[in-house]
PDB file of C-alpha atoms in Angstrom:
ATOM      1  CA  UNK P 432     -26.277  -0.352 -42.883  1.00 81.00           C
ATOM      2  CA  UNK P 433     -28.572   2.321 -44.730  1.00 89.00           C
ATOM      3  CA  UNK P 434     -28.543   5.871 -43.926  1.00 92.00           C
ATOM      4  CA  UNK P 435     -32.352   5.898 -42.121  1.00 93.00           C
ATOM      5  CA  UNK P 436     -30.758   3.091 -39.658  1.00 93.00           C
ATOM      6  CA  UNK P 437     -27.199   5.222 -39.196  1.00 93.00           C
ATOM      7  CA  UNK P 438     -29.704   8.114 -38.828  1.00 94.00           C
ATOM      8  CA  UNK P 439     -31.231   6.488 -35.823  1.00 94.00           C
ATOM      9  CA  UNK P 440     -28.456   5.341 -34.156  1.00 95.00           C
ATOM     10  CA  UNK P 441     -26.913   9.311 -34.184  1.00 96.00           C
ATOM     11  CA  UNK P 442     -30.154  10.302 -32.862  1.00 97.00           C
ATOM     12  CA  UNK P 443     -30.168   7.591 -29.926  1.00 97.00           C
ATOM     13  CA  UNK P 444     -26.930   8.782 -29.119  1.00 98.00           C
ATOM     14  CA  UNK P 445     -27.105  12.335 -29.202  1.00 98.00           C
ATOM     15  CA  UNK P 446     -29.975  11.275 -26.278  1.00 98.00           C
ATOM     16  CA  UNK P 447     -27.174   8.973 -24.563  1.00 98.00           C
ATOM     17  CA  UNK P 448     -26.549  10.652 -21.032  1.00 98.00           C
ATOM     18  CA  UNK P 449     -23.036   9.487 -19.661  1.00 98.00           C
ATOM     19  CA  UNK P 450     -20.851   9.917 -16.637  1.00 98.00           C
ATOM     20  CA  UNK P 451     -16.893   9.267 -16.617  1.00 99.00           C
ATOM     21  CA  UNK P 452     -15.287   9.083 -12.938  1.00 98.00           C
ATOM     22  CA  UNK P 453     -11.954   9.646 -12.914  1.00 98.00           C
ATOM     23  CA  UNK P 454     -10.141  11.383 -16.157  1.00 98.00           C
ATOM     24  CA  UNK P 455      -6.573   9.474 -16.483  1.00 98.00           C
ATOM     25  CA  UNK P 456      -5.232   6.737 -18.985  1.00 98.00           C
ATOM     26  CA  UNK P 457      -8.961   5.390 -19.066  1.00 98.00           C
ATOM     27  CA  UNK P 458     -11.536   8.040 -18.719  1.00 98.00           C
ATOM     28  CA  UNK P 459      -9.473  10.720 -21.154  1.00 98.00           C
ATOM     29  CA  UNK P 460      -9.475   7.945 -23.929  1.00 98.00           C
ATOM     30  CA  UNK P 461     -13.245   7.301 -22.945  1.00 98.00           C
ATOM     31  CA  UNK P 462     -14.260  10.822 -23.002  1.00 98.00           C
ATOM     32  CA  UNK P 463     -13.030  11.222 -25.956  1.00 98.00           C
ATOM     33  CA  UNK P 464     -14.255   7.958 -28.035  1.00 98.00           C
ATOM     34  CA  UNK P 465     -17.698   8.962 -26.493  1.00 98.00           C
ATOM     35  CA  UNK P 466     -17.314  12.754 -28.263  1.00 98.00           C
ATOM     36  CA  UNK P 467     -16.168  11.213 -31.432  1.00 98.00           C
ATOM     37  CA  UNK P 468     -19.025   8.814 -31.928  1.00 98.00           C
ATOM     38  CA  UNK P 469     -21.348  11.691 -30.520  1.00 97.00           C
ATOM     39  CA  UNK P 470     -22.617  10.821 -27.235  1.00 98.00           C
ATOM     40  CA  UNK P 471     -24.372  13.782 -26.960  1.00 97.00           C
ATOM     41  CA  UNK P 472     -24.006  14.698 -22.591  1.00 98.00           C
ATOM     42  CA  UNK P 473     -21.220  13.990 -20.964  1.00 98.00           C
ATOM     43  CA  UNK P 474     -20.622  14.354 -17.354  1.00 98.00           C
ATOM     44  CA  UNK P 475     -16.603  14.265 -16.500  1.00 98.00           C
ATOM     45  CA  UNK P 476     -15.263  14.447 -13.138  1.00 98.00           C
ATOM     46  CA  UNK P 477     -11.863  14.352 -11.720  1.00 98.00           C
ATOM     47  CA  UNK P 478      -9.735  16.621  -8.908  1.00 98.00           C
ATOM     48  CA  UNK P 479      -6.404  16.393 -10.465  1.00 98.00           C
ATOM     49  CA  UNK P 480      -4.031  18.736 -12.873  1.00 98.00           C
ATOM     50  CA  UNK P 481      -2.340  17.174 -15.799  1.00 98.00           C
ATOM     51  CA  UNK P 482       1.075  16.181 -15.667  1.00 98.00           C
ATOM     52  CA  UNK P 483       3.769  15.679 -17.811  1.00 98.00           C
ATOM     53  CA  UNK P 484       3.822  11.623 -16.854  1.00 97.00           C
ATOM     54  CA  UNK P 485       0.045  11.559 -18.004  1.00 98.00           C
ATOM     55  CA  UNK P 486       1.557  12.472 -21.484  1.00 98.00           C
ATOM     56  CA  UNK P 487       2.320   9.029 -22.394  1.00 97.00           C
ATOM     57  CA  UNK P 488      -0.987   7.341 -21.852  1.00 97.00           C
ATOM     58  CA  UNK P 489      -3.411   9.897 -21.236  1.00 98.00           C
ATOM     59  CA  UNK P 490      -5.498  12.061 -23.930  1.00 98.00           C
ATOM     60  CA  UNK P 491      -3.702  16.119 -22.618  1.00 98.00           C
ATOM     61  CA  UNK P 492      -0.872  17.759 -24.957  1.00 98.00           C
ATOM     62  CA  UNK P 493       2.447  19.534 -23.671  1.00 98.00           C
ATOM     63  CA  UNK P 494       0.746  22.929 -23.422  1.00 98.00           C
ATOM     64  CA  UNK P 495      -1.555  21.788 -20.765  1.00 98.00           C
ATOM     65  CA  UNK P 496       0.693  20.680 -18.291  1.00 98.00           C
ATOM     66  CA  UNK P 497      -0.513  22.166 -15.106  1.00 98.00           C
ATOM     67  CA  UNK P 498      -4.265  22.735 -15.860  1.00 98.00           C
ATOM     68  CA  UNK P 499      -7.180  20.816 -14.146  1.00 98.00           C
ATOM     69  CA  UNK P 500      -8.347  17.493 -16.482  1.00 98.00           C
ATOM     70  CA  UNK P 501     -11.095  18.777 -16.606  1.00 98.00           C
ATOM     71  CA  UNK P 502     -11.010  21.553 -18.353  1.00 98.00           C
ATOM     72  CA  UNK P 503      -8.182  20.296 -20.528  1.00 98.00           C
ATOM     73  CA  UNK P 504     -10.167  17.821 -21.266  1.00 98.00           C
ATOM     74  CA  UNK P 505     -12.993  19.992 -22.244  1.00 98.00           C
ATOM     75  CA  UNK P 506     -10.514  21.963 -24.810  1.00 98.00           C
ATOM     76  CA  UNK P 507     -10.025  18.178 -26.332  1.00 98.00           C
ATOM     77  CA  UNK P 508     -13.625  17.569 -27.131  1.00 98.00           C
ATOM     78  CA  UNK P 509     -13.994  21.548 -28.353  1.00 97.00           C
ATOM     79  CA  UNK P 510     -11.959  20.879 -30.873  1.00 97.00           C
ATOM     80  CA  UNK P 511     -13.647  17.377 -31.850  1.00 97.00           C
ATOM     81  CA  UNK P 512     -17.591  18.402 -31.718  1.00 96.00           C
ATOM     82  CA  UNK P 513     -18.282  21.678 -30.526  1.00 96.00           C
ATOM     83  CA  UNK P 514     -22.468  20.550 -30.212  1.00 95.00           C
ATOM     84  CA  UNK P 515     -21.968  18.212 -27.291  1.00 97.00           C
ATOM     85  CA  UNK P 516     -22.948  18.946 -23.615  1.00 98.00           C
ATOM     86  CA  UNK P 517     -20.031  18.623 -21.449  1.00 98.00           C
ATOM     87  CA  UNK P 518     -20.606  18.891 -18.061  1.00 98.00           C
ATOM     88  CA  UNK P 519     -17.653  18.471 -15.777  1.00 98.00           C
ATOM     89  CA  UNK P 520     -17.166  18.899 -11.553  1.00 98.00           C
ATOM     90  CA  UNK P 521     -13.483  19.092 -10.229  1.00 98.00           C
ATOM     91  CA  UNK P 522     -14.012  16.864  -7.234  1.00 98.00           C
ATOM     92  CA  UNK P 523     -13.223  14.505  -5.268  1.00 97.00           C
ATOM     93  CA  UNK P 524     -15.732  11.523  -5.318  1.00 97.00           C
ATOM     94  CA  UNK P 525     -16.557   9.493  -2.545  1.00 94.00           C
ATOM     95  CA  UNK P 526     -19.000   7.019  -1.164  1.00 89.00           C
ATOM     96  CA  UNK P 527     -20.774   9.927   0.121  1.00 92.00           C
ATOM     97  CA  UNK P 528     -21.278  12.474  -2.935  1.00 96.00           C
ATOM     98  CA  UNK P 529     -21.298   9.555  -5.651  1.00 97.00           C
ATOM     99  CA  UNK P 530     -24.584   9.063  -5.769  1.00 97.00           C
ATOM    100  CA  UNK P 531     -26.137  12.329  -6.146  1.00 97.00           C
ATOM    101  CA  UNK P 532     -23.392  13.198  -9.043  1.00 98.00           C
ATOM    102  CA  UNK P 533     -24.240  10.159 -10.885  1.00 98.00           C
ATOM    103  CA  UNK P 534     -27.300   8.750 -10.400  1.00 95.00           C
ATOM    104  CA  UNK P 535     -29.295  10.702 -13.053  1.00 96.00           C
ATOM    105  CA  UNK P 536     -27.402   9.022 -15.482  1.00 97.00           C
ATOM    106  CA  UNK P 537     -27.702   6.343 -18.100  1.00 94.00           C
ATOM    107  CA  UNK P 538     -24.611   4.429 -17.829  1.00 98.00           C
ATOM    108  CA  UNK P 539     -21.644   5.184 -15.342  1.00 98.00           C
ATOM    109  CA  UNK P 540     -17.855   4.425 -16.161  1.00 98.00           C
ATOM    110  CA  UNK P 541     -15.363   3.782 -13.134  1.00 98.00           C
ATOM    111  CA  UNK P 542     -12.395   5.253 -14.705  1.00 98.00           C
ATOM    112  CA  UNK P 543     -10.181   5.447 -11.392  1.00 98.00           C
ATOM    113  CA  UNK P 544      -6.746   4.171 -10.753  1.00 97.00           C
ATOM    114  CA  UNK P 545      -7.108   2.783  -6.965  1.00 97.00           C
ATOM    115  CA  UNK P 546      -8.505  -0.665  -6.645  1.00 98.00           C
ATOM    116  CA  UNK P 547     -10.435   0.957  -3.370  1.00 97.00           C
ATOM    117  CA  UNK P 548     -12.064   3.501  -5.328  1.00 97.00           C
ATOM    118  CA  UNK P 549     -13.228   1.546  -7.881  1.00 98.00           C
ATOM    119  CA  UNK P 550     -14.688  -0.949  -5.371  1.00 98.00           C
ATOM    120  CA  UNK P 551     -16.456   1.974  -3.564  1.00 97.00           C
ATOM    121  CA  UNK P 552     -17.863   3.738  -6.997  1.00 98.00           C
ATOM    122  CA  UNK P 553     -19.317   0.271  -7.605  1.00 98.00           C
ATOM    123  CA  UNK P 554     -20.602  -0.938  -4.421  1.00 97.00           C
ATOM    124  CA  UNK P 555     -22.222   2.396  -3.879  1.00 97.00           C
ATOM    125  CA  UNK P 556     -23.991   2.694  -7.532  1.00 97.00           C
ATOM    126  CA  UNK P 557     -25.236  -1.103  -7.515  1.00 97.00           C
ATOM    127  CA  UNK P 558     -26.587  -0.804  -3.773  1.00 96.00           C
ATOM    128  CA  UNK P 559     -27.836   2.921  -3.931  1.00 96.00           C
ATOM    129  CA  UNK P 560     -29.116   3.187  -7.849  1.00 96.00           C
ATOM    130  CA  UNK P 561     -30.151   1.863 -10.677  1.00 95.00           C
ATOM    131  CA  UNK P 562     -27.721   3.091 -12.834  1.00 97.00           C
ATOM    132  CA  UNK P 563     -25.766   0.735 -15.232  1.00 98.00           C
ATOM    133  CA  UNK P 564     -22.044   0.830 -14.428  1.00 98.00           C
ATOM    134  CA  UNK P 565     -18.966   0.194 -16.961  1.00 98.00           C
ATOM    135  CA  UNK P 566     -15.916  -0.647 -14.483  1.00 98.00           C
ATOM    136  CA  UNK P 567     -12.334  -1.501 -15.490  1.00 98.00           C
ATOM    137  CA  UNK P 568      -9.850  -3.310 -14.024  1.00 98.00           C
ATOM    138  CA  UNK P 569      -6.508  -4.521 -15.052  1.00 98.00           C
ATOM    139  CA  UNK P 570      -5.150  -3.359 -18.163  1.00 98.00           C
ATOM    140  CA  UNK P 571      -1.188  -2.371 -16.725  1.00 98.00           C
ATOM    141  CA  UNK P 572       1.862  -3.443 -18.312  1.00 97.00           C
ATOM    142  CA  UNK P 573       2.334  -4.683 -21.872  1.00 97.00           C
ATOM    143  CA  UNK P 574       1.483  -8.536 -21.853  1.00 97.00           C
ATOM    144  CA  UNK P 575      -1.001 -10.375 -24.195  1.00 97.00           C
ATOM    145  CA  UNK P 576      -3.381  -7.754 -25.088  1.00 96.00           C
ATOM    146  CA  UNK P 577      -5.862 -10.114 -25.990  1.00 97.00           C
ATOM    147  CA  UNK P 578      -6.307 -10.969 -22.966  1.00 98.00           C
ATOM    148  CA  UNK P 579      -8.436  -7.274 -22.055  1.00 98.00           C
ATOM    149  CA  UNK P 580     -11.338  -8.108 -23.075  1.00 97.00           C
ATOM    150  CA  UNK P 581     -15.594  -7.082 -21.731  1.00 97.00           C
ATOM    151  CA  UNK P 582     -17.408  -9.427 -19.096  1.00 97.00           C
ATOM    152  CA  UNK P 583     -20.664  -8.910 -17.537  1.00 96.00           C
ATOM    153  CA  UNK P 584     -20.456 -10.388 -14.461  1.00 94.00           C
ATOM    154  CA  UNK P 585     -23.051  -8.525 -12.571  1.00 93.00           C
ATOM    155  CA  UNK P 586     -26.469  -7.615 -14.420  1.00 91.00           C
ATOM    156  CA  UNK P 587     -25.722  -3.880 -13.974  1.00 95.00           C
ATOM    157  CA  UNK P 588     -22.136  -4.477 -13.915  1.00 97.00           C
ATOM    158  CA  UNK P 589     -19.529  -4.258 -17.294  1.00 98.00           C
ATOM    159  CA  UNK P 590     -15.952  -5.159 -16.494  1.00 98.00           C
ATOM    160  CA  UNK P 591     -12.852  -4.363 -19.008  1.00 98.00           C
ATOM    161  CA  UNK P 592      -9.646  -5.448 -18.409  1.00 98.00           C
ATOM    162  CA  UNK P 593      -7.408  -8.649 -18.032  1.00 98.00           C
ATOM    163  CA  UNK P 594      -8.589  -8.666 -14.336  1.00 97.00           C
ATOM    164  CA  UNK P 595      -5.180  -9.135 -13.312  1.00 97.00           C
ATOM    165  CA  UNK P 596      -2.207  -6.599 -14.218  1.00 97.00           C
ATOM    166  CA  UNK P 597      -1.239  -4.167 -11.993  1.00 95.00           C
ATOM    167  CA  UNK P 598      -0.381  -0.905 -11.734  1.00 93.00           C
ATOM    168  CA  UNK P 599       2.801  -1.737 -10.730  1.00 94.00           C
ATOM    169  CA  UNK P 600       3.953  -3.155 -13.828  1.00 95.00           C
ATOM    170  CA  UNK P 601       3.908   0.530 -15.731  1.00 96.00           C
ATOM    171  CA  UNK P 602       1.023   1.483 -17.422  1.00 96.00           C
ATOM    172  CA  UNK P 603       1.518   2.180 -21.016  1.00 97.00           C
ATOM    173  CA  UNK P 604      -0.423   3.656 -23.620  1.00 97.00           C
ATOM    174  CA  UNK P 605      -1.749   0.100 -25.525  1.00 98.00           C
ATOM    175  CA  UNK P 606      -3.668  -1.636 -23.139  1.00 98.00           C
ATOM    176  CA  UNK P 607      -4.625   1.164 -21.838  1.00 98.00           C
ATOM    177  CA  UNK P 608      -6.480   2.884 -24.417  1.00 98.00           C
ATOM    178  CA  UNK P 609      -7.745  -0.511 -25.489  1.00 98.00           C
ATOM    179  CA  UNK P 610      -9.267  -0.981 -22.249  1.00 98.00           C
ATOM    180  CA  UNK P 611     -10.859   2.195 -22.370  1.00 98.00           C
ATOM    181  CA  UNK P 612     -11.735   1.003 -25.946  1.00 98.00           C
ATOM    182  CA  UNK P 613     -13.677  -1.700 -24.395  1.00 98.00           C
ATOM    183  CA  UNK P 614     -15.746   0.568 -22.269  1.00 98.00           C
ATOM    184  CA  UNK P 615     -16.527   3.247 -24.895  1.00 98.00           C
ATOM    185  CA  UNK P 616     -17.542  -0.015 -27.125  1.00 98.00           C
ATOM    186  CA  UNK P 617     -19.688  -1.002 -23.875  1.00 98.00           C
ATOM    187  CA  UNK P 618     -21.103   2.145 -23.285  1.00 98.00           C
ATOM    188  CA  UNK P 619     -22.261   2.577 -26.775  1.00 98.00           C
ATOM    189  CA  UNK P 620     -23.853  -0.746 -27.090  1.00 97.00           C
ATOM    190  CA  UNK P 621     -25.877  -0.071 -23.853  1.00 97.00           C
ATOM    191  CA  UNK P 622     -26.932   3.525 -25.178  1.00 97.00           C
ATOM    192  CA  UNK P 623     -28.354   1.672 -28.550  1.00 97.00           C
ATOM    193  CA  UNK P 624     -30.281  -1.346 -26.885  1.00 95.00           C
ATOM    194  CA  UNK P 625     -27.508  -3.691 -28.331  1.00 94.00           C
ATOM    195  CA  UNK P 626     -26.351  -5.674 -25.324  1.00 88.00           C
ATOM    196  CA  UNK P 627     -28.204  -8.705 -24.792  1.00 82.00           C
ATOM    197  CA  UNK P 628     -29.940 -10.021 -21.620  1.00 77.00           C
ATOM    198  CA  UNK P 629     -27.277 -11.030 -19.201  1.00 74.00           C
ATOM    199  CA  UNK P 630     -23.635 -11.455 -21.927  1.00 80.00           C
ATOM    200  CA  UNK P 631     -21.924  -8.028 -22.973  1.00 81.00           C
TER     201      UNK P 631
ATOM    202  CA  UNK L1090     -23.270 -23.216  -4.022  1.00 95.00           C
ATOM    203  CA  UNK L1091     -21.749 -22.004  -7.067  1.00 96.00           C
ATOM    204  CA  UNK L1092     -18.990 -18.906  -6.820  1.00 97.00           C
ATOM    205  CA  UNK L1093     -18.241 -17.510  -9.894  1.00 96.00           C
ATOM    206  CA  UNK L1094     -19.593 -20.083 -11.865  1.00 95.00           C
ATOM    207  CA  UNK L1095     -17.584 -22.500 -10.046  1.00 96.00           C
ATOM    208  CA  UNK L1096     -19.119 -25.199  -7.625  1.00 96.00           C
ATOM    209  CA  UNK L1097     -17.689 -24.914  -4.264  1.00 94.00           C
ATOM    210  CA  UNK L1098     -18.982 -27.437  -1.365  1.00 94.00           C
ATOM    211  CA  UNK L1099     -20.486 -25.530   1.809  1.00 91.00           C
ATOM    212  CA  UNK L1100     -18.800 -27.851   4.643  1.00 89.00           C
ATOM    213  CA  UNK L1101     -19.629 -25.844   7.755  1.00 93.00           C
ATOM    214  CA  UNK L1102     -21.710 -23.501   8.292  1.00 94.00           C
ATOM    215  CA  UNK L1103     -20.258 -20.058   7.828  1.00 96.00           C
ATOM    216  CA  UNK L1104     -20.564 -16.224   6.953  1.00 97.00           C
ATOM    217  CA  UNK L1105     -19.777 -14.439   3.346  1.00 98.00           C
ATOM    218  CA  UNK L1106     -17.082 -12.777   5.844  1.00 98.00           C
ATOM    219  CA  UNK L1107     -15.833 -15.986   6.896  1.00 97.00           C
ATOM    220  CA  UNK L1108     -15.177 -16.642   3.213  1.00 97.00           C
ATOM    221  CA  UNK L1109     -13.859 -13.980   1.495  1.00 98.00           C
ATOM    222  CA  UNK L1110     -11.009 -14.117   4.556  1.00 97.00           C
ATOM    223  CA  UNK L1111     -10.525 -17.630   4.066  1.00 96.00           C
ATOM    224  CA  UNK L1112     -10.116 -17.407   0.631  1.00 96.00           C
ATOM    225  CA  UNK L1113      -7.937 -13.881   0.847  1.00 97.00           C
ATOM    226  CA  UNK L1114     -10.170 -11.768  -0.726  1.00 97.00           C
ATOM    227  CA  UNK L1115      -9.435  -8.152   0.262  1.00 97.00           C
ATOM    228  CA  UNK L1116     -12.464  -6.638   1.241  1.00 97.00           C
ATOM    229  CA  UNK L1117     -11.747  -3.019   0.364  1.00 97.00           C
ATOM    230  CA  UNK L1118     -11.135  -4.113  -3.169  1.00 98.00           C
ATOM    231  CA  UNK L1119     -14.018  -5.791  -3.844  1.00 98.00           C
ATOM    232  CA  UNK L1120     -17.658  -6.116  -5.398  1.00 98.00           C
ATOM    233  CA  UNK L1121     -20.026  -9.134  -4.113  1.00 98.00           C
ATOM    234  CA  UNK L1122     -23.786 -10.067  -5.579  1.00 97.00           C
ATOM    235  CA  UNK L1123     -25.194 -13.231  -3.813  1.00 97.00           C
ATOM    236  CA  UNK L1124     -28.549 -14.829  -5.933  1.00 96.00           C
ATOM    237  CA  UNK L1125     -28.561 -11.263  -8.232  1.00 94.00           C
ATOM    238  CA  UNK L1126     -28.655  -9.061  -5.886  1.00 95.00           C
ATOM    239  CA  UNK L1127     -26.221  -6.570  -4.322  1.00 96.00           C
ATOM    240  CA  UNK L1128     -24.802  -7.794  -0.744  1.00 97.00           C
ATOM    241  CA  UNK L1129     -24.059  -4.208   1.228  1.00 97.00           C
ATOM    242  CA  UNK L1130     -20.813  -4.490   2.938  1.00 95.00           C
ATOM    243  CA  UNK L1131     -22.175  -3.924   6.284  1.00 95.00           C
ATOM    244  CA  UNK L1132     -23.766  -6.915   5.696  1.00 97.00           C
ATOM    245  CA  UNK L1133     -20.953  -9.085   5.250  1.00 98.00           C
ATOM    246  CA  UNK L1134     -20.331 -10.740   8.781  1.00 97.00           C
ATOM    247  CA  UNK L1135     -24.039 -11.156   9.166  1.00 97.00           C
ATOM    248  CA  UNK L1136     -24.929 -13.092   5.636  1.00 97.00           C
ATOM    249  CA  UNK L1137     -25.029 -16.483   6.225  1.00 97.00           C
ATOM    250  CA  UNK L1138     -24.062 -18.839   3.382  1.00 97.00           C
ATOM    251  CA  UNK L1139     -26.348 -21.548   1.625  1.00 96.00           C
ATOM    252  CA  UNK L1140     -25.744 -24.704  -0.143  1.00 95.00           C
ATOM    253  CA  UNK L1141     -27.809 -23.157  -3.015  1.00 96.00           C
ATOM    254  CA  UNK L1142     -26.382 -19.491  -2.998  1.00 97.00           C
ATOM    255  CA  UNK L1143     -25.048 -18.180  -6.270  1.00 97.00           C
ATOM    256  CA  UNK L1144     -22.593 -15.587  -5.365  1.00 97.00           C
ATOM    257  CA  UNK L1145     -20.097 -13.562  -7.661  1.00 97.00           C
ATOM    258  CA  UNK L1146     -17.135 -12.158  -6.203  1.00 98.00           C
ATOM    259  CA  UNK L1147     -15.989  -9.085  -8.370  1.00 98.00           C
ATOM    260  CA  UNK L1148     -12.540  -7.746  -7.644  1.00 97.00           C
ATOM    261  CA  UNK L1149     -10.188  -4.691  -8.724  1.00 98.00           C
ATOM    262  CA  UNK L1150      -6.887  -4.524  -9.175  1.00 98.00           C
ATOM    263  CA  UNK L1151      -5.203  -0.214  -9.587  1.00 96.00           C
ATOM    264  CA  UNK L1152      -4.406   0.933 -12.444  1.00 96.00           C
ATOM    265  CA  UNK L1153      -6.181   3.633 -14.955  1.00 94.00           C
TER     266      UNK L1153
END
């Protein structure tokens, strides 16, 4: 690729406006992928403090224990790229303040843990806005990581995961992060006109 | 009518409700677009279903 095209593509993203709901095994690794290759706002919201049994999955260090996500998370990308706009709520969302947090946004990632929240985020964005969403959903346990993998199957709708493991099986750092892999690779694909019309 | 790419025969008539209990679908959990467009959930019970309805039944499991 020559420098005027890698040019470009750093420009487009600096642009790239993106929300992350929810800031646990999935939406730490996210927001930090998305800081690394320069997305250049980032919205993060979560309500919870870090905890020493996010440690083994989740992007927070030992000294953070105890402080909200997000603003640990915000220390994260300060020390990664400085120039970014982080923007971050400590909230709760629901089906009631989702839309006017995200709707101004390019692309949306569902980064939650409970299947019920993730259905809600979704079903609200799709009905309500016109917002393209990036959704995960099964990516517990440590079986076959090949099968987490990206599906489109809505037009506004991009789905990582195996579709299938549960939380009850342990979640553990691999699949995990590759899931959230997945997304960041979605999200960055969408913000550079790479996707085609209806695959991933 | 084809869900999830899959062709499924419409025997009686019946609502998207109807369906997703029949076929266990937990309706808290998940995301349905009949013929590309969003179906609201209020809607459910009162969206009858077609022999030539394309519907795609999105669902979550926890984890994250």
């Amino acid at each position: 690729m020559n420098t005027e095209v890698i040019k470009d593509m750093q420009s487009r993203l600096e642009k790239g406006r993106v929300a992350i709901a929810g800031l646990g095994g999935l939406g730490s690794n996210l927001a930090v992928m998305l800081a690394r290759a320069g997305v250049g706002h980032l919205f993060l919201v979560d309500f919870d403090r870090v905890e020493e049994s996010n440690l083994n999955r989740q992007q927070y260090f030992l000294p953070q224990v105890g402080k909200y996500k997000t603003d640990a998370i915000c220390e994260v990308i300060q020390k990664i790229n400085p120039h970014l706009t982080v923007h971050t709520q400590c909230i709760t969302v629901t089906a009631e303040n989702a839309l006017p947090l995200f709707r101004e946004y390019d692309v949306v990632c569902e980064a939650f843990d409970r299947p019920e929240a993730k259905a809600a985020l979704v079903n609200c964005l799709l009905e309500y806005s016109r917002v393209k969403i990036v959704s995960a959903s099964g990516m517990a346990g440590l079986g076959d990581m090949n099968r987490v993998k990206t599906t489109r199957p809505l037009a506004r709708l991009y789905l990582c995961g195996d579709g299938t493991s549960e939380e009850k099986e342990g979640m553990f750092s691999p699949r995990v992060t590759a899931c959230a892999a997945h997304q960041a690779n979605a999200v960055l694909r969408i913000l550079l006109g790479l996707e085609s019309e209806k695959g991933v | 009518m084809l869900i999830n790419g899959k062709q499924v025969a419409l025997k009686e008539e019946k609502t998207l409700m109807d369906f997703l209990h029949e076929e266990g679908y937990s309706l808290s959990r998940i995301a349905v677009e009949r013929n590309g467009r969003i179906v609201p959930k209020a809607e459910y019970g009162r969206v009858m279903l077609a022999k030539e309805d394309e519907i795609e039944i999105v669902s979550f499991v926890g984890g994250g």
